[in-house]
Structure formats: structure tokens, C-alpha cells
Short mmCIF file of C-alpha atoms in Angstrom, two decimals:
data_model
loop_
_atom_site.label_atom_id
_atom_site.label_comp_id
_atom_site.label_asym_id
_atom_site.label_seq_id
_atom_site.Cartn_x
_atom_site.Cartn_y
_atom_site.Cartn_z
CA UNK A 287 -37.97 -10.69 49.61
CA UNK A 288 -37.85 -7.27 51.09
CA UNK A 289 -41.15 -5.69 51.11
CA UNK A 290 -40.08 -1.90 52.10
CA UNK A 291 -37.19 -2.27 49.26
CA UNK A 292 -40.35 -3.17 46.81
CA UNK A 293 -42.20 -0.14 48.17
CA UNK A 294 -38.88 1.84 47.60
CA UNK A 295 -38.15 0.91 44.04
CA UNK A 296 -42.47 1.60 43.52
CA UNK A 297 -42.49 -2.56 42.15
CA UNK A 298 -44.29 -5.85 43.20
CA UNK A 299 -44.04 -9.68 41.98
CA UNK A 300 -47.31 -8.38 40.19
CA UNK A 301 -46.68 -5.40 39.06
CA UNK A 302 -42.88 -4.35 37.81
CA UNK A 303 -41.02 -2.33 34.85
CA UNK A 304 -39.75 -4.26 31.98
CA UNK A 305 -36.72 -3.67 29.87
CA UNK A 306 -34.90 -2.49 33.46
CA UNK A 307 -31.44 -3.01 33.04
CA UNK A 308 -30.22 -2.96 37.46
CA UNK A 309 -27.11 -2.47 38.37
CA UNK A 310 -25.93 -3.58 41.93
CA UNK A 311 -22.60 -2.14 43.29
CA UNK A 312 -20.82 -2.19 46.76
CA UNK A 313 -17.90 -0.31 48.17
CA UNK A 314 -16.42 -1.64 51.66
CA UNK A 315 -19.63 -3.20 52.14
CA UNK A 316 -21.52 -6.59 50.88
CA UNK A 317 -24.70 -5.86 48.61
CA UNK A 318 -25.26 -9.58 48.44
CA UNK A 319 -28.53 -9.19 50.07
CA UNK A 320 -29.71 -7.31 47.01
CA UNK A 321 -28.94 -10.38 44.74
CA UNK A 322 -31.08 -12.94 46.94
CA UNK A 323 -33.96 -9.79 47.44
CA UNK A 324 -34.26 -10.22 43.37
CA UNK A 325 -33.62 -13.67 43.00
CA UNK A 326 -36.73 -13.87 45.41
CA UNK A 327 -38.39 -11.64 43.75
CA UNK A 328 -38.77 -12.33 40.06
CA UNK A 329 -39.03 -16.02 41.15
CA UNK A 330 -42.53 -15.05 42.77
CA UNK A 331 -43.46 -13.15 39.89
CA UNK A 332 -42.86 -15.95 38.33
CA UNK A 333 -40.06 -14.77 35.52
CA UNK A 334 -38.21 -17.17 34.00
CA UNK A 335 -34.60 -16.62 35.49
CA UNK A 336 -31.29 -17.26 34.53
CA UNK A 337 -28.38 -16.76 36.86
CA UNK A 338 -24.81 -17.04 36.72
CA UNK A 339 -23.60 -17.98 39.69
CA UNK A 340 -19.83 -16.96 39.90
CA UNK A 341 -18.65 -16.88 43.38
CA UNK A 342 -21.22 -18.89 45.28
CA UNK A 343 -22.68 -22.58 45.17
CA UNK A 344 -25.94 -23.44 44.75
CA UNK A 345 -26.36 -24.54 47.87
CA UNK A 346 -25.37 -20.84 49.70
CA UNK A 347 -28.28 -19.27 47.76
CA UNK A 348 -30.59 -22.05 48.08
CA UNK A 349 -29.81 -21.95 52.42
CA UNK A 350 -30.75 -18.33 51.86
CA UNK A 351 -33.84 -18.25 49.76
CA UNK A 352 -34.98 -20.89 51.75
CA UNK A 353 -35.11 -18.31 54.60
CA UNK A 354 -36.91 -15.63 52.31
CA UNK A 355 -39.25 -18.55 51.71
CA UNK A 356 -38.56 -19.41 48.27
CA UNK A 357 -37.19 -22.98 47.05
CA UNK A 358 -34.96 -22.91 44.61
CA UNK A 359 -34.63 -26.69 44.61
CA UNK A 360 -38.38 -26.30 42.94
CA UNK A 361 -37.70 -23.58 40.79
CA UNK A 362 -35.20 -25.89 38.86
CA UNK A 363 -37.56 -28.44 38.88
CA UNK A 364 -40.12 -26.62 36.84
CA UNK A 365 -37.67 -25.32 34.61
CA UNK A 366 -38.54 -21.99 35.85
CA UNK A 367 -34.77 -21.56 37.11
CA UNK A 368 -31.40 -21.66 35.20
CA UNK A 369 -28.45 -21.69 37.71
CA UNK A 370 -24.84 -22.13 35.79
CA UNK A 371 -22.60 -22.19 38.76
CA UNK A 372 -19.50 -21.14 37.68
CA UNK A 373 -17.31 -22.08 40.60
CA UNK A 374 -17.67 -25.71 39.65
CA UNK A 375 -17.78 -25.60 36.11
CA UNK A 376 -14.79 -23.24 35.87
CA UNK A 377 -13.00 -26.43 37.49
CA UNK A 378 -14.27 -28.60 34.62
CA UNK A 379 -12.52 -25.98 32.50
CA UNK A 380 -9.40 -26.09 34.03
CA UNK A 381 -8.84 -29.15 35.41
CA UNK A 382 -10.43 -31.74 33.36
CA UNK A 383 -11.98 -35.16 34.03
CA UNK A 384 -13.57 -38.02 32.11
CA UNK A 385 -16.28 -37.91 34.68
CA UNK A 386 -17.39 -34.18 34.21
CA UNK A 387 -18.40 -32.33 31.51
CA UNK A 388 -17.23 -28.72 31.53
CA UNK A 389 -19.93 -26.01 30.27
CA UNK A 390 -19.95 -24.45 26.96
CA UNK A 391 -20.35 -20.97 28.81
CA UNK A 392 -17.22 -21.31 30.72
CA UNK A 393 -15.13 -21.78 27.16
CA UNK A 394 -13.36 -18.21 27.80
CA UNK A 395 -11.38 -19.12 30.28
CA UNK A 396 -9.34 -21.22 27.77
CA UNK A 397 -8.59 -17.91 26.09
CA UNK A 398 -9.95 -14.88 28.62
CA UNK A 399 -8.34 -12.62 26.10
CA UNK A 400 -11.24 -14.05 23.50
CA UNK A 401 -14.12 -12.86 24.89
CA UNK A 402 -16.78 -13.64 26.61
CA UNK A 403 -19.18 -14.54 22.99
CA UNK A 404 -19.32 -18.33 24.54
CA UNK A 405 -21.27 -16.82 27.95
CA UNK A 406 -23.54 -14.95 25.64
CA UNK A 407 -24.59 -17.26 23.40
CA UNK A 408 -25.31 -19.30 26.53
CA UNK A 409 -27.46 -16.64 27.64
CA UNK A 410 -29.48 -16.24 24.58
CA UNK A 411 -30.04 -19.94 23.64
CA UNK A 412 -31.23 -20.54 27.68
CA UNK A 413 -33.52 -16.95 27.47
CA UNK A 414 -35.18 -17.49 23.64
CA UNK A 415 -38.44 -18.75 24.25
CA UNK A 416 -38.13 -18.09 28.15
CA UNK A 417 -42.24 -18.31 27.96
CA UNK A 418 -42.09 -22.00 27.24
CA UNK A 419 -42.20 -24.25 30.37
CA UNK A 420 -41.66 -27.22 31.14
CA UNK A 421 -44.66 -29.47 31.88
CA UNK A 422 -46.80 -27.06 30.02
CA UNK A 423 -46.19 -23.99 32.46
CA UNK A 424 -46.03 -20.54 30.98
CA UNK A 425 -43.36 -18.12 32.48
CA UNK A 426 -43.67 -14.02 32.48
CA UNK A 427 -40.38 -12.07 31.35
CA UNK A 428 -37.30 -13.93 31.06
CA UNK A 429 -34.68 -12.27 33.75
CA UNK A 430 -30.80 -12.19 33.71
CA UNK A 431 -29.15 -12.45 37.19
CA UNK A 432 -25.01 -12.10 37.80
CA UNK A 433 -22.84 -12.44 40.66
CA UNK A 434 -20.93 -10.58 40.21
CA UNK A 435 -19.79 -9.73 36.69
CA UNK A 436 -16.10 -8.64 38.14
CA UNK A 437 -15.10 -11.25 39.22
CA UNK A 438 -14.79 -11.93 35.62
CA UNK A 439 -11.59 -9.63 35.92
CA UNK A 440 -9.62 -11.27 38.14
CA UNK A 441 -10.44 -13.94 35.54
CA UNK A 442 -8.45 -12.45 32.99
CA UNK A 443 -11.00 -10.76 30.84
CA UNK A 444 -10.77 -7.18 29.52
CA UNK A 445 -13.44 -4.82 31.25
CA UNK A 446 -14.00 -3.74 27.41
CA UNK A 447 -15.57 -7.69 27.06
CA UNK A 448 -17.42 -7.59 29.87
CA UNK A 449 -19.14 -3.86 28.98
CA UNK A 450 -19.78 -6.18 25.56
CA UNK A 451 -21.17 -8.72 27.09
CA UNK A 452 -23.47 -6.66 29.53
CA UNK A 453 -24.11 -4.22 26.40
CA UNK A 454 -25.68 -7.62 24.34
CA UNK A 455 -27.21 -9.04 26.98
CA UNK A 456 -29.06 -5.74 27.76
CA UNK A 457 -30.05 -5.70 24.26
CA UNK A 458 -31.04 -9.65 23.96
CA UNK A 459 -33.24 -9.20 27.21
CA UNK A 460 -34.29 -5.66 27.86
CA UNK A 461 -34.99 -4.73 24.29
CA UNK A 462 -35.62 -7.64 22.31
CA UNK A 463 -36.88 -10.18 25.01
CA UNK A 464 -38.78 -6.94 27.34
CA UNK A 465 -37.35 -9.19 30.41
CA UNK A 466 -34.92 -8.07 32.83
CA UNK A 467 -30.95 -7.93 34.05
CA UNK A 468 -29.40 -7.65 37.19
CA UNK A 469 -25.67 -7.67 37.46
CA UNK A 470 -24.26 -7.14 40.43
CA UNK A 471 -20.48 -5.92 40.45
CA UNK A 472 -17.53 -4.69 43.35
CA UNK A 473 -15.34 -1.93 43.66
CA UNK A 474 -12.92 -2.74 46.60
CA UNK A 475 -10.70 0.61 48.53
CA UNK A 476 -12.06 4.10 48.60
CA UNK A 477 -13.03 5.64 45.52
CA UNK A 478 -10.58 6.60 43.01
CA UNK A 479 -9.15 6.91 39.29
CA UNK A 480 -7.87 4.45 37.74
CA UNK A 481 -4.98 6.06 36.36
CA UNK A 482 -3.88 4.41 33.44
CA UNK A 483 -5.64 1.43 33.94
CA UNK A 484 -8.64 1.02 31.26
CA UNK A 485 -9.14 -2.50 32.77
CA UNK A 486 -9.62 -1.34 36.79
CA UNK A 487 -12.85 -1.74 38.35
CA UNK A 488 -13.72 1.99 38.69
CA UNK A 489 -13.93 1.98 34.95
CA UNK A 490 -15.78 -1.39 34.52
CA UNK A 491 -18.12 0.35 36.91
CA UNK A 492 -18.33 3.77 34.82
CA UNK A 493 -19.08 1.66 31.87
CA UNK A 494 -21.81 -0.03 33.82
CA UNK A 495 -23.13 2.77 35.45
CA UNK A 496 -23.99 4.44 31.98
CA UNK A 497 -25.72 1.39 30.38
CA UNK A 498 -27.74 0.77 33.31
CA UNK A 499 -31.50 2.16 34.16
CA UNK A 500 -31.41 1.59 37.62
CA UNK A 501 -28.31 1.93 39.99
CA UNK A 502 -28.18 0.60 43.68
CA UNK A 503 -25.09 1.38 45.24
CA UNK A 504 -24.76 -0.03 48.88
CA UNK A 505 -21.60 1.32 51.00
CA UNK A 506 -20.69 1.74 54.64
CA UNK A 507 -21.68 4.62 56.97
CA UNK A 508 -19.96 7.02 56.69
CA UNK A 509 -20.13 8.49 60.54
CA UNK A 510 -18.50 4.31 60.44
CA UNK A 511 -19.55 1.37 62.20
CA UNK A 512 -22.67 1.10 64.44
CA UNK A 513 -24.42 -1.92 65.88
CA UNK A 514 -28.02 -1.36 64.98
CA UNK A 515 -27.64 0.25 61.01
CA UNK A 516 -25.45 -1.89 59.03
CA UNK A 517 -24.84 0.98 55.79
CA UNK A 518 -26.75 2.65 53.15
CA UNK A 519 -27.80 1.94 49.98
CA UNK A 520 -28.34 4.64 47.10
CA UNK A 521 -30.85 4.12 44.51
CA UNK A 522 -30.81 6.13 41.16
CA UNK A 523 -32.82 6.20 38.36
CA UNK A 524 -30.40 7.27 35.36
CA UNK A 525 -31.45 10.37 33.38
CA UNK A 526 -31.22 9.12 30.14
CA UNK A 527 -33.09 5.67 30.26
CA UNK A 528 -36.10 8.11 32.00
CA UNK A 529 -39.15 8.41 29.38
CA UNK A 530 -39.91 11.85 30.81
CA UNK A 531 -40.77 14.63 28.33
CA UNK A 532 -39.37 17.47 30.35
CA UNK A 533 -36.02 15.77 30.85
CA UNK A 534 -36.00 16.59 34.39
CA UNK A 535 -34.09 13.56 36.38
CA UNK A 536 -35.41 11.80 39.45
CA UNK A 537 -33.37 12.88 42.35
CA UNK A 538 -31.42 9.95 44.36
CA UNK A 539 -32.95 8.12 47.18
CA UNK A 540 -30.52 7.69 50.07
CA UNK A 541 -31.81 5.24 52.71
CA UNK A 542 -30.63 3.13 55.53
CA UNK A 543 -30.79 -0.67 55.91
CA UNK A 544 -30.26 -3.50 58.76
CA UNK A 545 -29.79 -7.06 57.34
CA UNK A 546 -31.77 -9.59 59.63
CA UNK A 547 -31.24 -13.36 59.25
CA UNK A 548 -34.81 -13.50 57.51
CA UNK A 549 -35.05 -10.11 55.41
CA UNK A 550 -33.84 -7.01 56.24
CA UNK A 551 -35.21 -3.51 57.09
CA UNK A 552 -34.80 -0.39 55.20
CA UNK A 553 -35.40 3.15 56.87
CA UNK A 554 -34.89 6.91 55.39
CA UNK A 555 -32.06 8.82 56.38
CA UNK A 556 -32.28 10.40 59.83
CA UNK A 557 -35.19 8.14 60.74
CA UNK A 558 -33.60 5.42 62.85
CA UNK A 559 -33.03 6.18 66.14
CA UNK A 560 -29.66 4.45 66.24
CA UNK A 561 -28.07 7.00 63.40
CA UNK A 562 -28.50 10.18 61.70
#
């Protein structure tokens, strides 16, 4: 858990907004760090979290929270933790065996063109009642994790499904539930139109973009590589979701960041030594 990103986004494991709907995106650049920062996170503040897992195991963010000193191993345990990890239940889907029993969640790759209503409902039957622990444990919020919700393209679903399943989702947990999503999703290539192409990334991300409260949007230098700064992330508070009375918008905060193999360190632009 990244303690100057905390200070940055003005939240704690003790004290945070509810009802935040944070979206995660990356352009020539990996946010994954982001994903295991809140993972971390809302496990300490002791949230009850679901996350779809769709392009890593369990085992790749367990090796990594175990760094950021958090066991996921003992999350799950507790009930505390919902992982679905798509990689190997997607295989259940498509390949089947007597021996495995493929997810409910992953029924839409049967039929991508269906929808993703099976993934949902999954959602909302694991996140009703979040506050109910096992072994007599209460839980705070309940909290929606994905990584990362394009992938779900490649997959064959419309980017009109997935805004409908992000769009429900939001509702079940940040309105109706006062818990929390983060979805974290990838444009690949410089950015561009997507001419003629309603399905493309850059307009899964528009779609996103304008249901979301929070953006982070991590992407490369742009003076290009250098050793000591590995990019910069840009956080945004969107104008509408503010609960401001003059209307006036928070400006964006564009800051600086260094991955280390046990956090990572964030700085203000122009204030490391290594980069303007």
C-alpha cells in the first residue's frame, strides 16, 4: 500500500469516500501497481472485496501483496476476499472436463454476443450482504475490483455490454450497496479516434471515463525513458460526480512515480531531481 498515493487521493484504510466509482487506465505503460495499491488497501480497511481476476492468477497477486504485507491466502480464509480468476475458469468454459466445474460468471463466453448479465448477477449475489462474515466477522463496504475490464473485448463482447455491466455494477455497489469499484482498463498505441469503430478501446474508455468519479490515468514520460522516474500518473476528480455547490471542478493532479519491488514512490512534477 502506497502511503504518499493515500496522501494524494486525501484517503486512509480508516478514513475513505464511499460510493467512488475509480477508474484505472494506462497508455504505453503498466498501471498494474494501482490494482495491488487498492487491493491492499481496502483489504486493511477491512472492505469486503470482490475481484475479478482476468489476466492474472492468484498466485501473481498473492507474490505481490505478500510484499505490500498483506495475505491474501488469509483474506479468503475469512471470507473477507472473493477472487474469481478468470484465466482458469474461462478454460472450464471452453474446454470442459468431468473433473472441473466451470463458473456461472464465465457463462458469456458461450455466447459473448449475450452479454455479460451472468458476471453481474455473480457480482450482486457475492456483494448482497457483504457485512456478513464468516465466523461471525463483520466487514465495512463491500468493494468491486477488475483487471482489467478490456480484456473482455478481445473476448468477444461489445464495449456497449461492458459500459452495461460497469453502469449496474456502479449502481449495485456505489449507490445501493455505498461500497466501492475499481476497474482497471488499457488503451494500447498513441491516442486516437476510433473511426468507425463503436467497439475500439478509445470508446470503451470514453464510456468509462464519464461514469467514473475518480480517473487515474498512468502513461509514459513524455521527455521518454529515464532510469530513475518510471512515468506519470494523472488523477482527476470528474466534474459532475463533485457535490460542490459552485460547480467549480477540481483541477488535475499530475505527479511522478518510481515502482520499487516493495511499494513505490510518488513525487510532484518538477520535484525529482532525475526529471522535470
Amino acid at each position: 500500500m502506497f502511503t504518499e498515493l493515500n496522501s494524494i487521493l486525501n484517503a486512509s484504510p480508516d478514513s475513505f469516500t464511499q460510493g467512488e466509482f475509480i477508474l484505472v487506465t494506462d497508455r504505453q505503460s503498466d498501471a498494474s501497481f494501482l490494482i495491488h495499491h487498492f487491493l491492499c488497501f481496502y483489504l486493511r480497511a477491512r472492505c469486503k472485496v470482490l475481484f475479478l481476476g482476468l489476466v492474472q492468477s492468484l498466485n501473481h497477486y498473492s507474490s505481490v501483496s505478500q510484499r505490500l504485507g498483506v495475505s491474501l491466502a488469509q483474506a479468503k480464509d475469512k471470507g473477507q476476499l472473493i477472487f474469481l480468476e478468470g484465466l482458469k475458469d474461462s478454460l472450464s468454459v471452453l474446454i470442459p472436463q468431468e473433473s472441473s466445474k466451470a463458473s456461472e460468471a464465465m457463462d458469456f463466453l458461450r455466447d459473448p454476443a449475450a452479454g455479460l448479465r451472468s458476471l453481474y448477477q455473480f457480482v450482486r449475489s457475492r456483494l448482497s450482504g457483504a457485512a456478513d462474515g464468516d465466523g461471525g466477522e463483520e466487514w465495512g463496504p463491500p468493494v468491486l475490483l477488475v483487471d482489467d475490464v478490456s480484456v473482455l473485448l478481445s473476448l468477444g463482447v461489445s464495449a456497449g455490454a461492458v459500459l452495461d455491466f460497469s453502469h449496474y455494477c456502479r449502481a449495485t455497489v456505489c449507490s445501493r450497496l455505498k461500497g466501492n469499484v475499481v476497474m482497471l482498463t488499457r488503451c494500447d498505441g498513441e491516442e486516437q479516434e476510433d473511426e468507425g469503430d463503436d467497439e475500439g478501446p478509445e470508446n470503451l474508455l470514453k464510456g468509462l471515463t464519464h461514469q467514473c468519479s475518480i480517473a487515474l490515468h498512468v502513461q509514459g514520460l513524455p521527455t521518454g525513458f529515464c532510469r530513475d522516474i518510471h512515468g506519470q500518473v494523472c488523477a482527476r476528480v470528474l466534474c459532475w460526480r463533485q457535490k460542490q455547490t459552485d460547480g467549480q471542478c477540481t483541477p488535475s493532479k499530475l505527479f511522478q512515480y518510481k515502482v520499487h519491488d516493495k511499494g513505490a514512490s510518488f513525487f510532484a512534477r518538477g520535484t525529482s531531481s532525475a526529471v522535470l
